[in-house]
Coordinates of C-alpha atoms and ligand atoms in Angstrom, one line a residue:
M331 CA 16.6 1.6 13.9
Q332 CA 17.8 -1.7 12.6
T333 CA 15.5 -4.7 12.2
K334 CA 15.5 -7.9 10.1
L335 CA 13.5 -5.9 7.5
T336 CA 16.1 -3.1 7.2
N337 CA 18.9 -5.7 6.9
L338 CA 16.9 -7.7 4.3
L339 CA 16.2 -4.6 2.1
G340 CA 19.3 -2.5 2.8
I341 CA 17.2 0.5 4.0
R342 CA 17.7 2.8 7.0
Y343 CA 14.2 2.7 8.6
P344 CA 11.8 -0.1 8.8
V345 CA 9.1 1.8 6.7
I346 CA 7.7 0.7 3.4
Q347 CA 5.4 2.9 1.3
G348 CA 2.1 1.3 0.1
G349 CA 1.7 0.5 -3.5
M350 CA -1.3 2.7 -4.1
A351 CA -2.8 2.7 -7.6
W352 CA -2.6 6.1 -9.4
V353 CA -0.8 7.5 -6.3
A354 CA 2.4 5.6 -6.0
E355 CA 4.5 7.0 -8.8
Y356 CA 8.2 7.9 -9.0
H357 CA 8.1 11.4 -7.4
L358 CA 6.5 10.0 -4.2
A359 CA 8.4 6.7 -4.3
S360 CA 11.9 8.4 -4.7
A361 CA 11.1 10.8 -2.0
V362 CA 10.4 7.9 0.4
S363 CA 13.5 6.0 -0.7
N364 CA 15.7 9.1 -0.3
A365 CA 14.2 9.6 3.3
G366 CA 15.4 6.1 4.3
G367 CA 12.3 4.1 3.7
L368 CA 11.4 1.8 0.8
G369 CA 9.6 3.7 -1.9
I370 CA 7.2 1.8 -4.1
I371 CA 6.0 2.3 -7.7
A372 CA 2.5 1.0 -8.2
A373 CA 2.1 -0.9 -11.5
A374 CA -1.6 -1.0 -10.8
S375 CA -3.3 -1.3 -14.2
A376 CA -0.8 1.0 -16.0
P377 CA 0.4 -0.2 -19.5
P378 CA 3.6 -2.2 -19.0
E379 CA 5.8 0.3 -20.9
V380 CA 4.6 3.1 -18.6
V381 CA 5.8 0.9 -15.7
R382 CA 9.2 0.5 -17.3
D383 CA 9.4 4.3 -17.8
Q384 CA 8.5 4.9 -14.2
I385 CA 11.3 2.5 -13.1
R386 CA 13.8 4.4 -15.3
Q387 CA 12.7 7.8 -14.0
M388 CA 12.9 6.4 -10.4
K389 CA 16.6 5.4 -10.9
K390 CA 17.3 9.0 -12.0
L391 CA 16.0 10.3 -8.7
T392 CA 17.4 7.9 -6.2
D393 CA 20.3 5.5 -5.7
Q394 CA 18.5 3.9 -2.8
P395 CA 16.6 0.6 -2.8
F396 CA 13.0 0.8 -4.1
G397 CA 10.3 -1.6 -5.2
V398 CA 7.4 -2.1 -7.6
N399 CA 4.0 -3.2 -6.5
V400 CA 2.2 -5.7 -8.8
M401 CA -1.6 -5.8 -8.4
M402 CA -2.6 -9.4 -9.1
L403 CA -6.0 -8.5 -10.5
N404 CA -4.2 -6.6 -13.3
P405 CA -4.4 -8.5 -16.7
N406 CA -0.9 -7.0 -17.5
A407 CA 0.7 -8.6 -14.4
P408 CA 2.6 -11.2 -16.4
E409 CA 4.3 -8.5 -18.6
V410 CA 4.9 -6.3 -15.6
A411 CA 6.5 -9.2 -13.7
K412 CA 9.0 -9.6 -16.6
I413 CA 9.8 -5.9 -16.8
I414 CA 10.7 -6.0 -13.1
V415 CA 13.4 -8.6 -13.9
E416 CA 14.6 -6.8 -17.0
E417 CA 15.0 -3.5 -15.3
G418 CA 16.8 -5.0 -12.2
V419 CA 14.2 -3.8 -9.7
P420 CA 15.4 -4.9 -6.3
V421 CA 12.1 -5.5 -4.4
V422 CA 8.6 -6.5 -5.4
T423 CA 5.4 -6.1 -3.3
T424 CA 2.2 -7.7 -4.4
G425 CA -1.5 -7.2 -3.6
A426 CA -5.0 -8.4 -4.2
G427 CA -4.0 -12.1 -4.8
S428 CA -1.2 -14.6 -4.8
P429 CA 2.1 -14.0 -6.7
A430 CA 3.0 -17.7 -6.5
A431 CA 3.1 -17.9 -10.4
Y432 CA 5.9 -15.4 -10.6
M433 CA 7.9 -16.4 -7.5
E434 CA 10.4 -18.7 -9.3
M435 CA 11.2 -16.1 -12.0
W436 CA 11.7 -13.3 -9.4
K437 CA 13.7 -15.5 -7.0
N438 CA 16.0 -16.6 -9.8
A439 CA 16.7 -13.0 -10.7
G440 CA 17.5 -12.1 -7.1
V441 CA 14.4 -10.0 -6.6
K442 CA 13.3 -9.7 -3.0
V443 CA 9.5 -10.6 -2.9
L444 CA 7.2 -9.2 -0.2
P445 CA 3.6 -10.2 -0.8
V446 CA 0.8 -8.5 0.9
V447 CA -1.4 -11.0 2.7
A448 CA -4.7 -10.8 4.6
S449 CA -4.6 -14.2 6.2
V450 CA -2.4 -16.8 8.0
A451 CA -3.0 -19.4 5.3
M452 CA -1.8 -17.1 2.5
A453 CA 1.3 -16.1 4.6
K454 CA 2.2 -19.7 5.1
L455 CA 1.7 -20.6 1.4
L456 CA 3.9 -17.7 0.2
Q457 CA 6.6 -18.6 2.8
R458 CA 6.6 -22.1 1.2
E459 CA 6.8 -20.5 -2.2
G460 CA 9.9 -18.5 -1.2
A461 CA 8.7 -15.1 -0.1
D462 CA 11.4 -13.1 1.6
A463 CA 9.0 -11.4 4.0
V464 CA 5.2 -11.0 4.2
I465 CA 3.2 -7.7 4.7
A466 CA 0.3 -8.6 6.9
E467 CA -2.5 -6.0 6.1
G468 CA -5.3 -5.5 8.4
M469 CA -8.8 -4.4 7.2
E470 CA -8.2 -0.9 8.7
A471 CA -6.2 -0.2 5.5
G472 CA -7.5 1.7 2.5
G473 CA -8.4 0.1 -0.8
H474 CA -8.8 -3.6 -1.4
I475 CA -8.8 -5.3 2.0
G476 CA -9.3 -8.6 3.9
H477 CA -11.5 -9.3 6.8
T478 CA -9.2 -9.3 9.9
T479 CA -7.8 -6.4 11.8
T480 CA -4.1 -5.5 12.0
M481 CA -4.1 -6.1 15.8
A482 CA -5.4 -9.7 15.4
L483 CA -3.7 -10.5 12.1
V484 CA -0.1 -9.5 12.7
P485 CA 0.7 -11.7 15.8
Q486 CA -1.1 -14.7 14.2
V487 CA 1.1 -14.2 11.0
C488 CA 4.2 -13.8 13.1
D489 CA 3.5 -17.1 14.9
A490 CA 2.8 -18.9 11.6
V491 CA 6.0 -18.0 9.6
D492 CA 9.7 -17.7 10.2
I493 CA 10.3 -14.9 7.6
P494 CA 10.0 -11.2 8.7
V495 CA 6.5 -9.8 8.9
V496 CA 5.7 -6.2 8.0
A497 CA 2.5 -4.8 9.7
A498 CA 0.1 -2.7 7.5
G499 CA -3.3 -1.1 8.0
G500 CA -4.0 1.7 10.6
I501 CA -0.4 2.8 11.1
A502 CA 0.7 6.4 10.5
D503 CA 3.1 7.4 13.4
G504 CA 5.6 6.2 15.9
R505 CA 3.0 4.8 18.1
G506 CA 1.8 2.5 15.4
L507 CA 5.4 1.5 14.5
C508 CA 6.1 0.6 18.2
A509 CA 2.9 -1.3 18.5
A510 CA 3.7 -3.2 15.3
L511 CA 7.1 -4.1 16.7
M512 CA 5.5 -5.3 19.9
L513 CA 3.2 -7.5 18.0
G514 CA 6.3 -9.2 16.5
A515 CA 6.6 -7.3 13.2
Q516 CA 9.9 -6.2 11.9
G517 CA 8.5 -3.0 10.2
V518 CA 5.5 -1.2 8.8
Q519 CA 3.9 -0.4 5.6
M520 CA 2.0 2.9 5.4
G521 CA -0.3 4.1 2.6
T522 CA -2.7 6.8 3.8
A523 CA 0.1 8.7 5.6
F524 CA 2.1 9.0 2.4
L525 CA -1.1 9.8 0.3
V526 CA -1.0 13.4 1.6
A527 CA 2.7 13.8 1.4
K528 CA 3.9 17.0 -0.3
E529 CA 5.7 14.9 -3.0
A530 CA 2.5 12.9 -3.8
Q531 CA 1.2 13.8 -7.2
V532 CA -2.4 13.6 -5.9
H533 CA -5.1 16.2 -6.5
E534 CA -5.4 18.7 -3.7
N535 CA -9.1 17.9 -3.3
Y536 CA -8.2 14.3 -2.5
K537 CA -5.5 15.3 0.0
N538 CA -7.9 17.8 1.6
R539 CA -10.6 15.0 2.0
V540 CA -8.1 12.8 3.8
I541 CA -6.9 15.7 6.0
K542 CA -10.5 16.6 7.0
A543 CA -11.6 13.0 7.4
K544 CA -12.7 11.9 10.9
D545 CA -12.1 8.4 12.4
I546 CA -15.6 7.2 11.3
D547 CA -15.5 8.5 7.8
T548 CA -14.5 5.4 5.8
V549 CA -16.9 2.7 4.5
I550 CA -16.4 -0.6 2.8
T551 CA -17.9 -1.2 -0.6
G552 CA -18.0 -4.5 -2.4
L553 CA -18.5 -6.8 0.5
S554 CA -21.0 -8.7 -1.5
T555 CA -18.8 -9.0 -4.7
G556 CA -15.8 -10.5 -2.9
H557 CA -13.7 -7.3 -3.6
P558 CA -14.2 -5.2 -0.5
V559 CA -12.6 -1.8 -0.9
R560 CA -12.3 0.8 2.0
C561 CA -12.8 4.4 1.0
L562 CA -14.1 7.7 2.3
R563 CA -17.9 8.1 2.3
N564 CA -19.2 10.3 -0.5
D565 CA -22.0 10.4 -3.2
M566 CA -20.3 7.5 -5.0
T567 CA -20.2 5.2 -2.0
K568 CA -23.8 6.1 -1.1
A569 CA -25.0 5.1 -4.6
Y570 CA -22.8 1.9 -4.5
L571 CA -24.0 0.8 -1.1
K572 CA -27.6 1.4 -2.0
L573 CA -27.3 -0.7 -5.1
E574 CA -25.4 -3.4 -3.2
Q575 CA -28.2 -3.5 -0.5
E576 CA -30.8 -3.9 -3.3
G577 CA -28.8 -7.0 -4.5
A578 CA -27.5 -5.4 -7.7
P579 CA -25.5 -7.9 -9.9
F580 CA -21.7 -7.9 -9.8
E581 CA -21.4 -6.5 -13.3
E582 CA -23.5 -3.4 -12.5
L583 CA -21.5 -2.7 -9.3
E584 CA -18.3 -3.1 -11.2
Q585 CA -19.5 -0.8 -13.9
L586 CA -20.3 1.9 -11.3
T587 CA -16.7 2.0 -10.0
L588 CA -14.9 1.8 -13.4
G589 CA -12.4 4.7 -13.7
T590 CA -13.5 6.3 -10.4
L591 CA -10.1 6.0 -8.6
R592 CA -8.5 8.0 -11.5
K593 CA -11.4 10.5 -11.3
A594 CA -10.6 11.2 -7.7
V595 CA -6.8 11.1 -7.7
I596 CA -6.1 12.9 -11.0
D597 CA -9.3 14.9 -11.7
G598 CA -10.0 15.8 -8.1
D599 CA -13.6 14.7 -8.2
V600 CA -14.0 13.6 -4.6
T601 CA -17.8 13.5 -4.8
N602 CA -18.3 11.0 -7.6
G603 CA -14.8 9.4 -7.6
T604 CA -13.5 6.7 -5.3
V605 CA -11.4 8.2 -2.5
M606 CA -9.5 5.2 -1.2
A607 CA -8.1 5.8 2.4
G608 CA -7.5 3.8 5.5
Q609 CA -9.2 4.3 8.9
I610 CA -6.1 6.2 10.2
A611 CA -7.1 9.1 7.8
G612 CA -8.8 10.7 10.8
M613 CA -5.3 11.1 12.5
I614 CA -3.7 12.8 9.5
K615 CA -3.9 16.5 9.9
E616 CA -1.4 18.3 7.6
P617 CA 0.7 17.7 4.6
K618 CA 4.4 16.9 5.3
T619 CA 7.3 15.9 3.2
C620 CA 8.2 12.2 3.1
E621 CA 11.4 13.2 5.0
E622 CA 9.3 14.8 7.8
I623 CA 6.9 11.9 7.9
I624 CA 9.6 9.3 8.3
T625 CA 12.0 11.3 10.6
Q626 CA 9.2 12.3 12.9
L627 CA 7.8 8.8 13.0
V628 CA 11.2 7.2 13.8
A629 CA 11.9 9.9 16.5
Q630 CA 8.6 9.3 18.2
A631 CA 9.1 5.6 18.0
D632 CA 12.6 5.9 19.5
R633 CA 11.3 8.0 22.4
L634 CA 8.5 5.4 23.1
W635 CA 10.9 2.5 22.8
E636 CA 13.3 4.1 25.4
Q637 CA 10.4 4.6 27.8
R638 CA 8.9 1.1 27.5
Ligands
TUI867 O1 -4.1 -4.8 -2.8 C1 -4.3 -4.1 -1.8 N1 -5.0 -2.9 -1.9 C2 -5.5 -2.4 -3.1 S1 -5.4 -3.2 -4.7 C3 -6.4 -1.9 -5.3 S2 -6.8 -1.9 -6.9 C4 -8.4 -2.4 -6.8 N2 -9.3 -1.5 -7.0 C5 -10.6 -1.9 -7.0 C6 -11.0 -3.2 -6.7 C7 -10.0 -4.1 -6.3 C8 -8.7 -3.6 -6.5 C9 -6.7 -1.1 -4.3 N3 -6.2 -1.3 -3.1 N4 -3.8 -4.4 -0.7 C10 -3.2 -5.6 -0.5 C11 -4.1 -6.7 -0.1 N5 -4.0 -7.9 -0.7 N6 -5.2 -6.7 0.7 C12 -5.7 -7.9 0.6 C13 -5.0 -8.7 -0.2 C14 -5.1 -10.0 -0.6 C15 -6.3 -10.6 -0.8 C16 -6.4 -11.9 -1.2 C17 -4.0 -10.8 -0.8 C18 -4.0 -12.1 -1.2 C19 -5.3 -12.6 -1.4 O2 -5.3 -13.9 -1.8 C20 -6.5 -14.4 -2.2 C21 -6.3 -15.6 -3.1 O3 -6.7 -16.7 -2.7 O4 -5.7 -15.4 -4.1

């Protein structure tokens, strides 16, 4: 399954793993890369030297292309940006803001840059800045999101830019991949599907919540703060949404979420922690290896593509 994306990145299948904070570490990322997709290590808010170590561990487990995701809200982003160049990381994805400030440094070092965008305006701006492709992420996605759905966003971004577009948000199988290609995308990025992968170093409680989730089980917190985040409904989101409705100030809301993603992913507290997941969680029924996820997805897409 060759597309402009597989050619750009030198990967077998047009599948990128989402740069999920606390989740996307080298065990998961190397399994994705070894299965023919693009594995991603999330720098998230980890100390820069931890990110360097993750990159070095990654290189021991795979000789395939991989990437690092830089979260723009991270105060360590400037240091992480430099480490990416020093360690010869081939691909960068970015999220939760514009990576324009680092573009020149990365381009000069030959790093392929694929920013996640949630609007046409941001896609056009980053194409001008030299992005190699953009990942158009709809609000079906888990975690920090924009306001437009994948179905509406992807074709509009495809019309607006000449570089390859990757679709993200609400995609977890071959139907989603085919749909994305039909919308004009050259590949997909998936997060929630890889969250429950056997190789993902995620607490069993978290994986089980995703596996048990129904289609309507996600909520969006933080719409009033300008940082909307999609996660599975629990005591934590109930408390947050109640405070938000009462007009609580930004600081109080931020305080409530501090450290709660770690609490869910690492400690397995899925009642008081933040269980980030996309709307497609309802479709994910069992843990599989990354190899199974990717080969089954590609086989299903191939079958559907033949029948079209
Ligand atoms: O970044 C994500 N998903 C994330 S980041 C994250 S860590 C976090 N945790 C709590 C609160 C906030 C963040 C968890 N999930 N997805 C990619 C993404 N990027 N979605 C939307 C955007 C985005 C938003 C605004 C990209 C660019 C952008 O630009 C705005 C501007 O003007 O800078």
